[in-house]
Short mmCIF file of C-alpha atoms in Angstrom, two decimals:
data_model
loop_
_atom_site.label_atom_id
_atom_site.label_comp_id
_atom_site.label_asym_id
_atom_site.label_seq_id
_atom_site.Cartn_x
_atom_site.Cartn_y
_atom_site.Cartn_z
CA MET A 1 -37.96 141.14 99.21
CA PRO A 2 -41.54 141.81 98.84
CA ASN A 3 -42.93 144.80 100.46
CA VAL A 4 -44.50 143.83 103.89
CA ILE A 5 -47.88 145.88 104.56
CA PRO A 6 -47.74 146.82 108.65
CA GLU A 7 -50.33 145.89 110.65
CA ALA A 8 -53.37 148.02 110.86
CA LYS A 9 -54.85 149.29 114.22
CA ILE A 10 -57.63 151.48 114.73
CA PHE A 11 -58.16 153.74 117.84
CA SER A 12 -60.71 156.36 118.83
CA CYS A 13 -60.73 159.69 120.49
CA THR A 14 -63.49 160.03 123.16
CA GLN A 15 -65.81 162.16 121.27
CA SER A 16 -66.08 159.93 118.37
CA LYS A 17 -66.39 156.40 120.14
CA VAL A 18 -69.64 155.40 118.65
CA LEU A 19 -68.54 156.19 114.99
CA ALA A 20 -65.40 154.48 115.63
CA GLU A 21 -66.98 151.51 116.80
CA LYS A 22 -69.14 151.30 113.80
CA ILE A 23 -66.06 151.84 111.41
CA ALA A 24 -64.01 149.39 113.28
CA ALA A 25 -66.92 146.67 112.73
CA ALA A 26 -67.30 147.60 108.99
CA TYR A 27 -63.30 147.42 108.68
CA GLY A 28 -63.60 144.08 110.22
CA THR A 29 -61.65 144.56 113.57
CA LYS A 30 -62.11 145.97 117.07
CA LEU A 31 -61.20 149.13 118.37
CA GLY A 32 -57.50 149.37 119.98
CA ASN A 33 -57.26 149.64 123.66
CA VAL A 34 -57.02 153.33 124.87
CA ILE A 35 -57.34 154.60 128.32
CA THR A 36 -57.62 158.20 129.27
CA SER A 37 -56.47 159.66 132.78
CA THR A 38 -57.85 163.01 133.86
CA TYR A 39 -56.44 165.33 136.48
CA SER A 40 -58.51 167.35 138.78
CA ASP A 41 -57.91 170.62 136.97
CA GLY A 42 -58.92 169.07 133.67
CA GLU A 43 -55.70 168.12 132.03
CA PHE A 44 -56.01 164.71 130.48
CA GLN A 45 -53.58 162.10 129.02
CA PRO A 46 -54.56 159.33 126.51
CA SER A 47 -52.55 156.00 126.76
CA PHE A 48 -52.33 153.37 124.22
CA GLU A 49 -52.60 149.89 126.24
CA GLU A 50 -51.27 147.93 123.37
CA SER A 51 -48.04 148.00 121.32
CA VAL A 52 -48.23 149.95 118.14
CA ARG A 53 -44.67 149.69 117.18
CA GLY A 54 -44.18 149.13 113.25
CA SER A 55 -48.08 149.50 112.65
CA ARG A 56 -50.28 151.64 110.46
CA VAL A 57 -52.25 153.58 113.01
CA PHE A 58 -55.70 155.01 112.40
CA ILE A 59 -56.94 157.60 115.07
CA ILE A 60 -60.47 158.50 114.76
CA GLY A 61 -61.83 161.88 116.11
CA SER A 62 -63.72 164.83 115.02
CA THR A 63 -62.25 168.18 116.33
CA HIS A 64 -65.26 170.24 116.60
CA PRO A 65 -65.07 173.00 119.22
CA GLY A 66 -64.35 173.09 122.03
CA SER A 67 -60.52 172.74 122.24
CA ASP A 68 -60.50 169.38 123.99
CA HIS A 69 -61.55 167.45 121.15
CA LEU A 70 -58.67 168.81 118.96
CA MET A 71 -56.27 168.47 121.95
CA GLU A 72 -57.14 164.88 122.43
CA MET A 73 -56.29 164.23 118.86
CA LEU A 74 -52.96 165.85 119.07
CA LEU A 75 -51.90 163.87 122.33
CA MET A 76 -52.82 160.70 120.86
CA LEU A 77 -50.85 161.40 117.50
CA ASP A 78 -47.95 162.50 119.83
CA ALA A 79 -48.38 159.11 121.72
CA ALA A 80 -48.47 157.11 118.59
CA LYS A 81 -45.31 158.86 117.15
CA ARG A 82 -43.56 158.29 120.43
CA ALA A 83 -44.48 154.53 120.55
CA SER A 84 -42.70 154.02 117.17
CA ALA A 85 -45.97 153.66 114.88
CA ARG A 86 -44.74 153.23 111.24
CA HIS A 87 -47.80 155.27 109.75
CA ILE A 88 -50.07 157.46 111.54
CA THR A 89 -53.29 158.51 109.83
CA ALA A 90 -55.54 161.24 111.47
CA VAL A 91 -59.17 160.30 110.45
CA LEU A 92 -61.07 163.53 111.02
CA PRO A 93 -64.73 162.88 109.96
CA TYR A 94 -65.28 166.67 110.74
CA PHE A 95 -62.38 169.06 110.53
CA GLY A 96 -63.16 171.82 112.98
CA TRP A 97 -62.02 175.34 112.87
CA ALA A 98 -62.27 175.22 109.19
CA ARG A 99 -64.22 178.23 108.83
CA GLN A 100 -61.31 180.43 109.23
CA ASP A 101 -59.49 179.57 106.02
CA ARG A 102 -58.58 183.08 105.05
CA LYS A 103 -57.96 186.50 106.28
CA ASP A 104 -61.45 188.27 105.60
CA LYS A 105 -60.21 191.31 107.62
CA PRO A 106 -57.07 192.45 109.28
CA ARG A 107 -55.30 191.00 112.24
CA VAL A 108 -57.32 187.84 112.16
CA PRO A 109 -55.82 184.15 112.38
CA ILE A 110 -56.02 181.42 109.71
CA ALA A 111 -57.01 178.73 112.05
CA ALA A 112 -57.39 176.19 109.40
CA LYS A 113 -53.70 176.47 108.28
CA MET A 114 -52.57 176.74 112.01
CA ILE A 115 -54.28 173.38 113.05
CA ALA A 116 -52.94 171.71 109.76
CA SER A 117 -49.56 172.57 110.70
CA ILE A 118 -50.15 171.25 114.52
CA LEU A 119 -51.53 168.04 113.18
CA GLU A 120 -48.58 167.26 111.15
CA THR A 121 -46.19 168.31 113.93
CA ALA A 122 -47.83 166.31 116.37
CA GLY A 123 -47.09 163.16 114.18
CA ALA A 124 -49.92 162.57 111.50
CA THR A 125 -48.50 161.18 108.19
CA ARG A 126 -51.71 161.24 106.41
CA ILE A 127 -55.11 162.79 106.93
CA ILE A 128 -58.58 161.33 105.93
CA THR A 129 -61.33 163.99 106.36
CA MET A 130 -64.72 164.47 104.76
CA ASP A 131 -66.43 167.65 103.40
CA LEU A 132 -64.10 170.28 104.43
CA HIS A 133 -65.58 173.77 104.60
CA ALA A 134 -63.45 174.77 101.78
CA ASP A 135 -61.72 172.47 99.28
CA GLN A 136 -58.53 174.51 99.43
CA ILE A 137 -57.89 173.63 102.79
CA GLN A 138 -56.26 170.58 101.54
CA GLY A 139 -53.34 172.82 100.51
CA PHE A 140 -52.66 173.73 103.89
CA PHE A 141 -51.15 170.40 104.64
CA GLU A 142 -47.65 169.13 103.49
CA LYS A 143 -48.67 165.34 104.17
CA PRO A 144 -51.32 163.42 101.80
CA VAL A 145 -54.97 164.34 102.31
CA ASP A 146 -57.93 162.06 101.32
CA HIS A 147 -60.95 164.31 101.12
CA LEU A 148 -64.12 162.38 101.03
CA TYR A 149 -67.42 163.63 99.79
CA ALA A 150 -70.62 162.69 101.82
CA SER A 151 -72.50 162.67 98.39
CA THR A 152 -71.15 159.01 98.34
CA VAL A 153 -73.67 158.01 101.19
CA PHE A 154 -76.38 160.92 100.54
CA LEU A 155 -76.93 160.45 96.80
CA PRO A 156 -78.41 156.74 97.32
CA HIS A 157 -80.46 158.00 100.07
CA LEU A 158 -81.89 161.01 98.07
CA LYS A 159 -82.69 158.63 95.09
CA ASN A 160 -84.49 156.18 97.30
CA LEU A 161 -86.94 159.30 98.08
CA LYS A 162 -87.98 159.14 94.63
CA LEU A 163 -89.21 162.86 94.71
CA ASP A 164 -90.66 164.17 91.66
CA ASN A 165 -90.10 167.76 90.34
CA LEU A 166 -86.76 167.47 92.59
CA THR A 167 -84.76 170.78 92.81
CA ILE A 168 -81.26 171.19 94.57
CA ALA A 169 -80.63 174.05 96.14
CA SER A 170 -77.80 175.89 97.88
CA PRO A 171 -78.21 177.87 101.05
CA ASP A 172 -75.44 180.29 99.84
CA MET A 173 -73.31 181.48 97.01
CA GLY A 174 -70.26 179.59 98.33
CA GLY A 175 -72.09 176.25 97.99
CA SER A 176 -73.20 176.69 94.43
CA LYS A 177 -70.62 174.20 93.28
CA ARG A 178 -71.62 171.49 95.72
CA ALA A 179 -75.30 172.14 94.57
CA TYR A 180 -74.41 171.99 90.87
CA ALA A 181 -72.50 168.55 91.49
CA TYR A 182 -75.74 167.04 93.20
CA SER A 183 -77.95 168.42 90.58
CA LYS A 184 -75.78 166.70 88.04
CA ALA A 185 -75.89 163.44 89.65
CA LEU A 186 -79.58 163.56 90.24
CA GLU A 187 -80.40 165.40 86.80
CA SER A 188 -82.14 168.16 88.58
CA ASP A 189 -82.76 171.90 88.61
CA VAL A 190 -80.70 174.12 90.88
CA VAL A 191 -81.82 177.13 92.95
CA ILE A 192 -79.29 179.62 94.67
CA CYS A 193 -79.92 181.61 98.09
CA TYR A 194 -78.14 184.83 97.95
CA LYS A 195 -77.84 185.94 101.63
CA GLN A 196 -76.55 189.09 103.59
CA ARG A 197 -75.32 188.88 106.91
CA ALA A 198 -75.63 191.47 109.74
CA LYS A 199 -72.76 189.72 111.60
CA ALA A 200 -71.67 186.10 112.19
CA ASN A 201 -74.72 183.68 112.37
CA ILE A 202 -77.12 186.46 111.89
CA ILE A 203 -78.80 186.96 108.39
CA SER A 204 -80.41 190.32 107.76
CA HIS A 205 -81.47 189.58 104.06
CA MET A 206 -82.10 186.46 101.71
CA GLU A 207 -83.28 186.22 97.98
CA LEU A 208 -83.61 182.98 95.80
CA ILE A 209 -82.08 182.82 92.30
CA GLY A 210 -84.29 180.38 90.45
CA ASN A 211 -87.82 179.04 90.48
CA VAL A 212 -89.18 176.73 93.33
CA GLU A 213 -92.79 176.77 92.70
CA GLY A 214 -94.27 173.28 92.88
CA LYS A 215 -90.81 171.78 93.43
CA ASN A 216 -89.64 169.32 96.03
CA VAL A 217 -86.54 171.26 97.24
CA VAL A 218 -83.26 169.61 98.91
CA LEU A 219 -80.96 172.25 100.20
CA VAL A 220 -77.48 170.98 100.21
CA ASP A 221 -74.62 172.27 102.69
CA ASP A 222 -71.32 170.89 104.27
CA MET A 223 -72.37 171.71 108.00
CA VAL A 224 -75.43 173.04 109.92
CA ASP A 225 -74.31 175.21 112.93
CA THR A 226 -77.37 177.33 114.44
CA ALA A 227 -79.66 176.28 111.50
CA GLY A 228 -80.40 180.00 110.81
CA THR A 229 -79.49 180.05 107.22
CA LEU A 230 -81.50 176.70 106.37
CA THR A 231 -84.51 177.47 108.36
CA LYS A 232 -84.71 180.98 106.74
CA ALA A 233 -84.17 179.39 103.34
CA ALA A 234 -86.68 176.63 103.78
CA ASP A 235 -89.24 179.24 104.93
CA VAL A 236 -88.53 181.69 101.85
CA MET A 237 -88.82 178.56 99.46
CA MET A 238 -92.24 177.65 100.89
CA GLU A 239 -93.53 181.22 100.63
CA ARG A 240 -92.30 181.06 97.18
CA GLY A 241 -94.49 178.02 96.36
CA ALA A 242 -92.26 175.13 96.89
CA LYS A 243 -94.08 171.78 97.59
CA SER A 244 -91.49 170.60 100.20
CA VAL A 245 -88.22 171.58 101.64
CA ARG A 246 -85.56 169.27 102.94
CA ALA A 247 -82.01 169.73 103.95
CA ILE A 248 -78.80 167.37 103.74
CA CYS A 249 -75.87 168.65 105.75
CA THR A 250 -72.87 166.57 106.28
CA HIS A 251 -71.86 167.87 109.78
CA PRO A 252 -74.48 168.62 112.50
CA VAL A 253 -72.66 170.85 114.73
CA LEU A 254 -76.17 172.12 115.80
CA SER A 255 -75.23 174.81 118.14
CA GLY A 256 -77.25 177.51 120.05
CA GLU A 257 -80.87 177.30 119.27
CA ALA A 258 -80.55 175.01 116.19
CA TYR A 259 -82.62 172.19 117.49
CA GLU A 260 -85.60 174.65 118.24
CA ARG A 261 -85.39 176.56 115.04
CA ILE A 262 -85.50 172.97 113.03
CA GLU A 263 -88.36 171.90 115.10
CA ASN A 264 -90.41 175.08 114.37
CA SER A 265 -89.13 175.58 110.74
CA LYS A 266 -91.07 174.45 107.53
CA LEU A 267 -88.11 172.04 106.94
CA GLN A 268 -89.79 168.63 106.49
CA GLU A 269 -86.56 166.85 107.11
CA LEU A 270 -82.63 167.38 107.91
CA ILE A 271 -80.53 164.59 107.04
CA VAL A 272 -77.17 164.54 108.38
CA THR A 273 -74.28 162.00 108.88
CA ASP A 274 -72.87 160.89 112.12
CA SER A 275 -69.33 162.75 111.86
CA ILE A 276 -70.60 164.40 115.03
CA PRO A 277 -72.90 162.81 117.38
CA LEU A 278 -76.17 164.34 117.94
CA LYS A 279 -76.64 166.19 121.38
CA LYS A 280 -80.14 165.10 121.46
CA GLU A 281 -82.92 163.50 119.35
CA SER A 282 -85.17 165.33 117.07
CA ARG A 283 -88.24 164.09 114.89
CA LYS A 284 -87.08 166.10 112.05
CA ILE A 285 -83.43 164.96 111.94
CA LYS A 286 -82.35 161.60 110.44
CA VAL A 287 -78.82 160.17 110.57
CA VAL A 288 -76.97 158.43 107.58
CA SER A 289 -74.16 156.66 108.65
CA CYS A 290 -70.63 157.29 107.09
CA SER A 291 -68.81 154.54 108.80
CA ASP A 292 -68.76 152.16 105.59
CA LEU A 293 -67.02 154.93 103.67
CA PHE A 294 -64.55 155.46 106.06
CA ALA A 295 -63.90 151.78 106.85
CA ASP A 296 -63.66 151.14 102.90
CA VAL A 297 -61.29 154.13 102.40
CA MET A 298 -59.17 153.22 105.44
CA SER A 299 -58.93 149.65 104.11
CA ARG A 300 -57.88 150.75 100.65
CA VAL A 301 -55.22 153.30 102.13
CA HIS A 302 -53.66 150.59 104.21
CA LYS A 303 -53.52 148.14 101.36
CA ASN A 304 -52.19 150.88 98.90
CA LYS A 305 -55.21 150.72 96.66
CA SER A 306 -56.74 153.39 94.72
CA ILE A 307 -59.89 155.33 96.53
CA SER A 308 -60.72 157.38 93.45
CA SER A 309 -64.16 155.39 93.15
CA LYS A 310 -65.20 157.33 96.48
CA PHE A 311 -64.96 160.69 95.13
CA VAL A 312 -68.59 161.16 93.96
CA MET A 313 -69.18 164.81 93.20
#
């Protein structure tokens, strides 16, 4: 008998509804029906309002803190498993808690590993995510992981800007691999920022490795949280003679005073994806959608086709 491909159904967690609707439209279908009941004390219960028996289920939801976003994904995975879905794919545009990927001092958790295990225990048979904070997090999973790169959507955008004297910059040493990959694709120079932290989210000192004088600089990072690093780097680069400074960051966490810092900084523009919905609008923040990328990859996964062409790095 020929292999029968099960029906594909796409569902969304609450926090990623707008992106999920875009992904479903690009996929060529509508979102499945889910309702969420909430108790007085804050406990909630998602419910699939249609059969998923024997289907391939895609559940879309970023797991950025607070913990309710992760909890909702886990509950939906469990519900799909108990409803006899054949394949259950957790689509995590942003994989939260990923900064805790190792023990950097005694008596701390490795949260990324713990969450990988919990997702699989809840019922995920496959993971699709984008720009993990550290590539090696893929190794925390026992199930297949499709780790996509936002460079697929950012590179065409950067090329359309037609910037002369382009230089790609990494805001820290850890992002140098990503910066070199972009510079290779764009045939540009590379600058690395060396920073020292007084504590988490607080930078005490920053130096540049490379020359930015007369250059149009594009900072590349996987996420922007408080925007302290990006805005500090932009200020330092402009002081060193840069012509302009932009930043591209996949995941717009944007907590604390991030919006104010960006507005008051020398950054000309911050380009992000819609992996996390913006809390508010900003004249300096431009959103490039990753919906087509996820829709294409989900379609290829469902049809058992290669997704190698989507790994642009």
